[in-house]
PDB file of C-alpha atoms in Angstrom:
ATOM      1  CA  LYS A  12      60.268 215.464 -14.296  1.00  0.00           C
ATOM      2  CA  ASN A  13      59.690 212.958 -11.380  1.00  0.00           C
ATOM      3  CA  GLU A  14      57.198 213.638  -8.659  1.00  0.00           C
ATOM      4  CA  VAL A  15      59.052 212.890  -6.259  1.00  0.00           C
ATOM      5  CA  GLU A  16      63.070 213.176  -6.320  1.00  0.00           C
ATOM      6  CA  GLN A  17      65.378 212.117  -3.829  1.00  0.00           C
ATOM      7  CA  SER A  18      68.925 213.562  -3.492  1.00  0.00           C
ATOM      8  CA  PRO A  19      71.875 212.617  -3.514  1.00  0.00           C
ATOM      9  CA  GLN A  20      71.265 209.325  -5.345  1.00  0.00           C
ATOM     10  CA  ASN A  21      74.765 207.673  -3.736  1.00  0.00           C
ATOM     11  CA  LEU A  22      76.166 208.755  -0.763  1.00  0.00           C
ATOM     12  CA  THR A  23      79.163 206.982   0.899  1.00  0.00           C
ATOM     13  CA  ALA A  24      80.324 207.741   4.333  1.00  0.00           C
ATOM     14  CA  GLN A  25      82.667 206.844   7.274  1.00  0.00           C
ATOM     15  CA  GLU A  26      81.048 205.095  10.674  1.00  0.00           C
ATOM     16  CA  GLY A  27      79.943 207.590  12.877  1.00  0.00           C
ATOM     17  CA  GLU A  28      79.288 210.459  10.307  1.00  0.00           C
ATOM     18  CA  PHE A  29      75.775 212.530  10.355  1.00  0.00           C
ATOM     19  CA  ILE A  30      73.831 211.669   7.445  1.00  0.00           C
ATOM     20  CA  THR A  31      71.210 213.430   5.575  1.00  0.00           C
ATOM     21  CA  ILE A  32      68.824 211.866   2.551  1.00  0.00           C
ATOM     22  CA  ASN A  33      66.287 214.766   0.734  1.00  0.00           C
ATOM     23  CA  CYS A  34      63.163 214.160  -0.570  1.00  0.00           C
ATOM     24  CA  SER A  35      60.997 216.924  -2.419  1.00  0.00           C
ATOM     25  CA  TYR A  36      57.780 216.466  -4.226  1.00  0.00           C
ATOM     26  CA  SER A  37      55.485 218.368  -6.291  1.00  0.00           C
ATOM     27  CA  VAL A  38      51.987 216.709  -5.945  1.00  0.00           C
ATOM     28  CA  GLY A  39      49.701 217.482  -2.894  1.00  0.00           C
ATOM     29  CA  ILE A  40      49.921 214.376  -0.240  1.00  0.00           C
ATOM     30  CA  SER A  41      48.020 213.102   2.722  1.00  0.00           C
ATOM     31  CA  ALA A  42      51.265 211.345   3.990  1.00  0.00           C
ATOM     32  CA  LEU A  43      55.239 210.779   3.270  1.00  0.00           C
ATOM     33  CA  HIS A  44      56.717 207.356   4.039  1.00  0.00           C
ATOM     34  CA  TRP A  45      60.267 206.835   4.308  1.00  0.00           C
ATOM     35  CA  LEU A  46      61.462 203.266   3.640  1.00  0.00           C
ATOM     36  CA  GLN A  47      64.680 201.117   3.650  1.00  0.00           C
ATOM     37  CA  GLN A  48      65.425 198.753   1.327  1.00  0.00           C
ATOM     38  CA  HIS A  49      68.539 196.120   2.414  1.00  0.00           C
ATOM     39  CA  PRO A  50      70.305 194.148  -0.556  1.00  0.00           C
ATOM     40  CA  GLY A  51      68.228 190.807   0.106  1.00  0.00           C
ATOM     41  CA  GLY A  52      65.676 193.104  -1.594  1.00  0.00           C
ATOM     42  CA  GLY A  53      63.276 193.554   1.435  1.00  0.00           C
ATOM     43  CA  ILE A  54      61.414 196.844   2.008  1.00  0.00           C
ATOM     44  CA  VAL A  55      60.804 198.136   5.685  1.00  0.00           C
ATOM     45  CA  SER A  56      58.610 201.144   6.469  1.00  0.00           C
ATOM     46  CA  LEU A  57      60.639 203.416   8.582  1.00  0.00           C
ATOM     47  CA  PHE A  58      58.394 206.532   8.739  1.00  0.00           C
ATOM     48  CA  MET A  59      55.112 207.653   8.065  1.00  0.00           C
ATOM     49  CA  LEU A  60      54.927 211.624   8.354  1.00  0.00           C
ATOM     50  CA  SER A  61      52.506 214.006   7.744  1.00  0.00           C
ATOM     51  CA  SER A  62      53.415 217.038   9.657  1.00  0.00           C
ATOM     52  CA  GLY A  63      56.186 217.919  11.695  1.00  0.00           C
ATOM     53  CA  LYS A  64      59.194 215.489  12.806  1.00  0.00           C
ATOM     54  CA  LYS A  65      59.390 211.874  14.264  1.00  0.00           C
ATOM     55  CA  LYS A  66      62.708 210.244  15.591  1.00  0.00           C
ATOM     56  CA  HIS A  67      63.315 206.756  15.918  1.00  0.00           C
ATOM     57  CA  GLY A  68      66.797 205.695  17.645  1.00  0.00           C
ATOM     58  CA  ARG A  69      69.132 207.278  15.501  1.00  0.00           C
ATOM     59  CA  LEU A  70      66.878 208.171  12.850  1.00  0.00           C
ATOM     60  CA  ILE A  71      64.918 211.390  12.464  1.00  0.00           C
ATOM     61  CA  ALA A  72      62.495 212.471   9.564  1.00  0.00           C
ATOM     62  CA  THR A  73      61.260 215.441   9.225  1.00  0.00           C
ATOM     63  CA  ILE A  74      58.740 217.275   6.817  1.00  0.00           C
ATOM     64  CA  ASN A  75      57.596 220.623   5.745  1.00  0.00           C
ATOM     65  CA  ILE A  76      54.516 220.680   3.662  1.00  0.00           C
ATOM     66  CA  GLN A  77      54.504 224.322   2.930  1.00  0.00           C
ATOM     67  CA  GLU A  78      57.656 223.561   1.331  1.00  0.00           C
ATOM     68  CA  LYS A  79      56.821 220.335  -0.006  1.00  0.00           C
ATOM     69  CA  HIS A  80      60.187 218.777   1.181  1.00  0.00           C
ATOM     70  CA  SER A  81      61.486 215.925   3.406  1.00  0.00           C
ATOM     71  CA  SER A  82      64.591 215.198   5.087  1.00  0.00           C
ATOM     72  CA  LEU A  83      66.051 211.658   7.060  1.00  0.00           C
ATOM     73  CA  HIS A  84      68.460 212.172   9.052  1.00  0.00           C
ATOM     74  CA  ILE A  85      70.955 209.473  10.476  1.00  0.00           C
ATOM     75  CA  THR A  86      73.155 210.024  13.740  1.00  0.00           C
ATOM     76  CA  ALA A  87      76.326 208.121  14.405  1.00  0.00           C
ATOM     77  CA  SER A  88      76.015 206.069  10.920  1.00  0.00           C
ATOM     78  CA  HIS A  89      76.703 202.404  11.640  1.00  0.00           C
ATOM     79  CA  PRO A  90      77.885 200.006   8.488  1.00  0.00           C
ATOM     80  CA  ARG A  91      74.055 198.081   9.326  1.00  0.00           C
ATOM     81  CA  ASP A  92      72.556 201.443   7.956  1.00  0.00           C
ATOM     82  CA  SER A  93      74.180 200.447   4.467  1.00  0.00           C
ATOM     83  CA  ALA A  94      70.766 200.043   2.215  1.00  0.00           C
ATOM     84  CA  VAL A  95      68.463 202.004  -0.416  1.00  0.00           C
ATOM     85  CA  TYR A  96      66.317 204.843   1.653  1.00  0.00           C
ATOM     86  CA  ILE A  97      63.199 205.109  -0.572  1.00  0.00           C
ATOM     87  CA  CYS A  98      60.966 208.244  -0.140  1.00  0.00           C
ATOM     88  CA  ALA A  99      57.007 207.563  -0.931  1.00  0.00           C
ATOM     89  CA  VAL A 100      54.250 210.249  -1.004  1.00  0.00           C
ATOM     90  CA  LEU A 101      50.654 209.184  -0.903  1.00  0.00           C
ATOM     91  CA  SER A 102      48.799 211.201  -3.205  1.00  0.00           C
ATOM     92  CA  TYR A 103      45.805 213.327  -1.898  1.00  0.00           C
ATOM     93  CA  ASN A 104      43.985 213.161  -5.411  1.00  0.00           C
ATOM     94  CA  THR A 105      44.702 209.137  -6.303  1.00  0.00           C
ATOM     95  CA  ASP A 106      45.208 207.746  -2.811  1.00  0.00           C
ATOM     96  CA  LYS A 107      48.276 206.051  -4.344  1.00  0.00           C
ATOM     97  CA  LEU A 108      51.857 206.059  -3.414  1.00  0.00           C
ATOM     98  CA  ILE A 109      54.506 207.671  -5.681  1.00  0.00           C
ATOM     99  CA  PHE A 110      58.112 206.555  -4.923  1.00  0.00           C
ATOM    100  CA  GLY A 111      61.371 208.556  -5.428  1.00  0.00           C
ATOM    101  CA  THR A 112      63.932 206.381  -7.272  1.00  0.00           C
ATOM    102  CA  GLY A 113      66.100 205.780  -3.935  1.00  0.00           C
ATOM    103  CA  THR A 114      69.142 207.118  -1.919  1.00  0.00           C
ATOM    104  CA  ARG A 115      71.829 204.507  -1.968  1.00  0.00           C
ATOM    105  CA  LEU A 116      73.705 204.645   1.098  1.00  0.00           C
ATOM    106  CA  GLN A 117      77.229 202.805   2.031  1.00  0.00           C
ATOM    107  CA  VAL A 118      78.631 203.536   5.432  1.00  0.00           C
ATOM    108  CA  PHE A 119      82.287 201.916   5.748  1.00  0.00           C
ATOM    109  CA  PRO A 120      83.845 201.095   8.939  1.00  0.00           C
TER     110      PRO A 120
ATOM    111  CA  ASP B  17      58.604 190.473   9.932  1.00  0.00           C
ATOM    112  CA  SER B  18      55.676 192.099   7.900  1.00  0.00           C
ATOM    113  CA  GLY B  19      53.578 189.456   8.223  1.00  0.00           C
ATOM    114  CA  VAL B  20      52.928 189.679   4.469  1.00  0.00           C
ATOM    115  CA  THR B  21      54.150 186.267   2.589  1.00  0.00           C
ATOM    116  CA  GLN B  22      55.263 186.086  -1.092  1.00  0.00           C
ATOM    117  CA  THR B  23      55.818 183.417  -3.137  1.00  0.00           C
ATOM    118  CA  PRO B  24      58.045 182.129  -4.788  1.00  0.00           C
ATOM    119  CA  LYS B  25      60.823 184.126  -4.065  1.00  0.00           C
ATOM    120  CA  HIS B  26      63.051 183.434  -6.930  1.00  0.00           C
ATOM    121  CA  LEU B  27      61.839 182.334 -10.322  1.00  0.00           C
ATOM    122  CA  ILE B  28      64.078 181.892 -13.426  1.00  0.00           C
ATOM    123  CA  THR B  29      61.725 181.320 -16.749  1.00  0.00           C
ATOM    124  CA  ALA B  30      62.204 181.996 -20.566  1.00  0.00           C
ATOM    125  CA  THR B  31      60.368 184.529 -22.840  1.00  0.00           C
ATOM    126  CA  GLY B  32      57.049 184.070 -23.885  1.00  0.00           C
ATOM    127  CA  GLN B  33      55.885 181.712 -20.576  1.00  0.00           C
ATOM    128  CA  ARG B  34      53.563 182.512 -18.166  1.00  0.00           C
ATOM    129  CA  VAL B  35      53.695 182.987 -14.432  1.00  0.00           C
ATOM    130  CA  THR B  36      51.898 183.328 -11.330  1.00  0.00           C
ATOM    131  CA  LEU B  37      53.145 184.836  -8.097  1.00  0.00           C
ATOM    132  CA  ARG B  38      51.354 184.781  -4.899  1.00  0.00           C
ATOM    133  CA  CYS B  39      50.746 186.858  -2.098  1.00  0.00           C
ATOM    134  CA  SER B  40      48.770 186.544   1.544  1.00  0.00           C
ATOM    135  CA  PRO B  41      48.042 189.828   3.467  1.00  0.00           C
ATOM    136  CA  ARG B  42      48.865 190.171   6.878  1.00  0.00           C
ATOM    137  CA  SER B  43      46.057 189.041   9.099  1.00  0.00           C
ATOM    138  CA  GLY B  44      43.132 190.853   9.319  1.00  0.00           C
ATOM    139  CA  ASP B  45      44.290 193.405   6.153  1.00  0.00           C
ATOM    140  CA  LEU B  46      41.534 193.551   3.350  1.00  0.00           C
ATOM    141  CA  SER B  47      43.603 195.417   0.655  1.00  0.00           C
ATOM    142  CA  VAL B  48      46.443 194.067  -1.281  1.00  0.00           C
ATOM    143  CA  TYR B  49      48.792 195.933  -3.627  1.00  0.00           C
ATOM    144  CA  TRP B  50      51.204 194.873  -6.650  1.00  0.00           C
ATOM    145  CA  TYR B  51      54.152 196.765  -7.231  1.00  0.00           C
ATOM    146  CA  GLN B  52      57.254 196.203  -9.568  1.00  0.00           C
ATOM    147  CA  GLN B  53      60.623 197.162  -8.968  1.00  0.00           C
ATOM    148  CA  SER B  54      63.160 197.367 -11.841  1.00  0.00           C
ATOM    149  CA  LEU B  55      66.479 198.543 -12.051  1.00  0.00           C
ATOM    150  CA  ASP B  56      65.807 201.218 -14.521  1.00  0.00           C
ATOM    151  CA  GLN B  57      62.467 202.230 -13.153  1.00  0.00           C
ATOM    152  CA  GLY B  58      62.192 202.122  -9.545  1.00  0.00           C
ATOM    153  CA  LEU B  59      59.277 201.193  -7.795  1.00  0.00           C
ATOM    154  CA  GLN B  60      55.812 201.686  -9.646  1.00  0.00           C
ATOM    155  CA  PHE B  61      52.493 200.563  -8.387  1.00  0.00           C
ATOM    156  CA  LEU B  62      50.476 197.984 -10.322  1.00  0.00           C
ATOM    157  CA  ILE B  63      47.395 197.425  -9.133  1.00  0.00           C
ATOM    158  CA  GLN B  64      45.411 197.003  -5.907  1.00  0.00           C
ATOM    159  CA  TYR B  65      42.391 195.153  -4.696  1.00  0.00           C
ATOM    160  CA  TYR B  66      40.248 195.389  -1.635  1.00  0.00           C
ATOM    161  CA  ASN B  67      38.024 192.826  -0.551  1.00  0.00           C
ATOM    162  CA  GLY B  68      38.388 190.746  -3.448  1.00  0.00           C
ATOM    163  CA  GLU B  69      37.247 193.602  -6.048  1.00  0.00           C
ATOM    164  CA  GLU B  70      39.735 195.680  -8.093  1.00  0.00           C
ATOM    165  CA  ARG B  71      40.308 199.196  -6.724  1.00  0.00           C
ATOM    166  CA  ALA B  72      43.076 201.279  -8.377  1.00  0.00           C
ATOM    167  CA  LYS B  73      45.146 200.512 -11.341  1.00  0.00           C
ATOM    168  CA  GLY B  74      48.777 201.849 -12.153  1.00  0.00           C
ATOM    169  CA  ASN B  75      50.767 200.747 -14.647  1.00  0.00           C
ATOM    170  CA  ILE B  76      50.159 197.530 -15.455  1.00  0.00           C
ATOM    171  CA  LEU B  77      50.668 196.003 -18.605  1.00  0.00           C
ATOM    172  CA  GLU B  78      47.787 194.206 -20.323  1.00  0.00           C
ATOM    173  CA  ARG B  79      49.628 190.880 -20.463  1.00  0.00           C
ATOM    174  CA  PHE B  80      49.904 191.257 -16.874  1.00  0.00           C
ATOM    175  CA  SER B  81      46.411 190.788 -14.271  1.00  0.00           C
ATOM    176  CA  ALA B  82      45.824 190.064 -10.609  1.00  0.00           C
ATOM    177  CA  GLN B  83      42.858 188.751  -8.627  1.00  0.00           C
ATOM    178  CA  GLN B  84      42.042 188.375  -4.983  1.00  0.00           C
ATOM    179  CA  PHE B  85      40.638 185.383  -3.758  1.00  0.00           C
ATOM    180  CA  PRO B  86      37.827 185.011  -0.904  1.00  0.00           C
ATOM    181  CA  ASP B  87      40.236 184.169   1.636  1.00  0.00           C
ATOM    182  CA  LEU B  88      41.721 187.575   0.817  1.00  0.00           C
ATOM    183  CA  HIS B  89      45.292 186.076  -0.930  1.00  0.00           C
ATOM    184  CA  SER B  90      46.337 187.480  -4.262  1.00  0.00           C
ATOM    185  CA  GLU B  91      47.888 186.214  -7.143  1.00  0.00           C
ATOM    186  CA  LEU B  92      49.846 188.156  -9.887  1.00  0.00           C
ATOM    187  CA  ASN B  93      49.702 186.288 -13.659  1.00  0.00           C
ATOM    188  CA  LEU B  94      52.148 187.586 -15.951  1.00  0.00           C
ATOM    189  CA  SER B  95      52.058 185.947 -19.365  1.00  0.00           C
ATOM    190  CA  SER B  96      54.329 186.001 -22.609  1.00  0.00           C
ATOM    191  CA  LEU B  97      56.766 187.151 -20.556  1.00  0.00           C
ATOM    192  CA  GLU B  98      59.864 189.910 -22.204  1.00  0.00           C
ATOM    193  CA  LEU B  99      63.152 189.822 -20.925  1.00  0.00           C
ATOM    194  CA  GLY B 100      62.318 193.682 -19.791  1.00  0.00           C
ATOM    195  CA  ASP B 101      59.600 191.967 -17.436  1.00  0.00           C
ATOM    196  CA  SER B 102      62.808 190.923 -14.925  1.00  0.00           C
ATOM    197  CA  ALA B 103      61.996 192.569 -11.996  1.00  0.00           C
ATOM    198  CA  LEU B 104      61.439 192.178  -8.202  1.00  0.00           C
ATOM    199  CA  TYR B 105      57.434 191.976  -7.502  1.00  0.00           C
ATOM    200  CA  PHE B 106      56.244 193.420  -4.266  1.00  0.00           C
ATOM    201  CA  CYS B 107      53.033 192.945  -2.763  1.00  0.00           C
ATOM    202  CA  ALA B 108      51.887 195.166   0.300  1.00  0.00           C
ATOM    203  CA  SER B 109      48.428 195.066   2.345  1.00  0.00           C
ATOM    204  CA  SER B 110      46.498 197.203   4.801  1.00  0.00           C
ATOM    205  CA  PHE B 111      43.536 197.411   6.535  1.00  0.00           C
ATOM    206  CA  GLY B 112      41.451 199.963   4.236  1.00  0.00           C
ATOM    207  CA  THR B 113      41.525 201.155   0.875  1.00  0.00           C
ATOM    208  CA  VAL B 114      44.075 203.807   1.759  1.00  0.00           C
ATOM    209  CA  GLN B 115      48.002 202.618   2.291  1.00  0.00           C
ATOM    210  CA  ASN B 116      48.369 204.531   5.149  1.00  0.00           C
ATOM    211  CA  THR B 117      50.819 202.205   6.871  1.00  0.00           C
ATOM    212  CA  ILE B 118      52.834 200.155   4.465  1.00  0.00           C
ATOM    213  CA  TYR B 119      53.481 196.507   5.287  1.00  0.00           C
ATOM    214  CA  PHE B 120      55.649 194.993   2.065  1.00  0.00           C
ATOM    215  CA  GLY B 121      56.234 191.396   1.728  1.00  0.00           C
ATOM    216  CA  GLU B 122      59.808 190.283   0.930  1.00  0.00           C
ATOM    217  CA  GLY B 123      59.439 190.401  -3.090  1.00  0.00           C
ATOM    218  CA  SER B 124      59.428 187.219  -5.749  1.00  0.00           C
ATOM    219  CA  TRP B 125      62.525 187.905  -7.999  1.00  0.00           C
ATOM    220  CA  LEU B 126      61.851 186.738 -11.562  1.00  0.00           C
ATOM    221  CA  THR B 127      64.234 186.872 -13.949  1.00  0.00           C
ATOM    222  CA  VAL B 128      63.191 186.037 -17.741  1.00  0.00           C
ATOM    223  CA  VAL B 129      65.512 184.790 -19.943  1.00  0.00           C
TER     224      VAL B 129
END
């Protein structure tokens, strides 16, 4: 079993829909990152969380440390949100990043 | 623009060959991290250097090696290349030894034929 699991693996949506991507992890963590990877390959950090909730524009990320779970929400989705979203946790014991396998999102107009 | 620079962006080479990937970290960052992203395995941590010294090792093959130079740029050397080494190789950097803030380069696409 992977230490970081994401769901769903693939997601399609119509423009304007509310989207949720989930991440569960089994290790102790210092922080959790949500990353966005566009088709060209580049990776951008969206959020770093250690507790609670963060919001940036139409993106909201939450984390529940007790339940070892995080969610990334996209409100009013747009075709330019189409990308792979990757959850990565910073292991408390090893100080190394462990990555989920990513969620491929396609938003259609 | 993350400030992390990787070269080359694309590379095609034959099996058995050796290649070198280069990374310049963000100004002021002392740590450099190398990651491999293949289609079937996702992102995997390879190795970290901090201020010229190897800091942590992940799933790096013995055919691969890295170093960080006094000017803090880093090189990842891949030798005796196999078809399965075809992947996107990312470099990232941070100021300290712990990757609290992630800045990735654009990646180097390696295709082994």
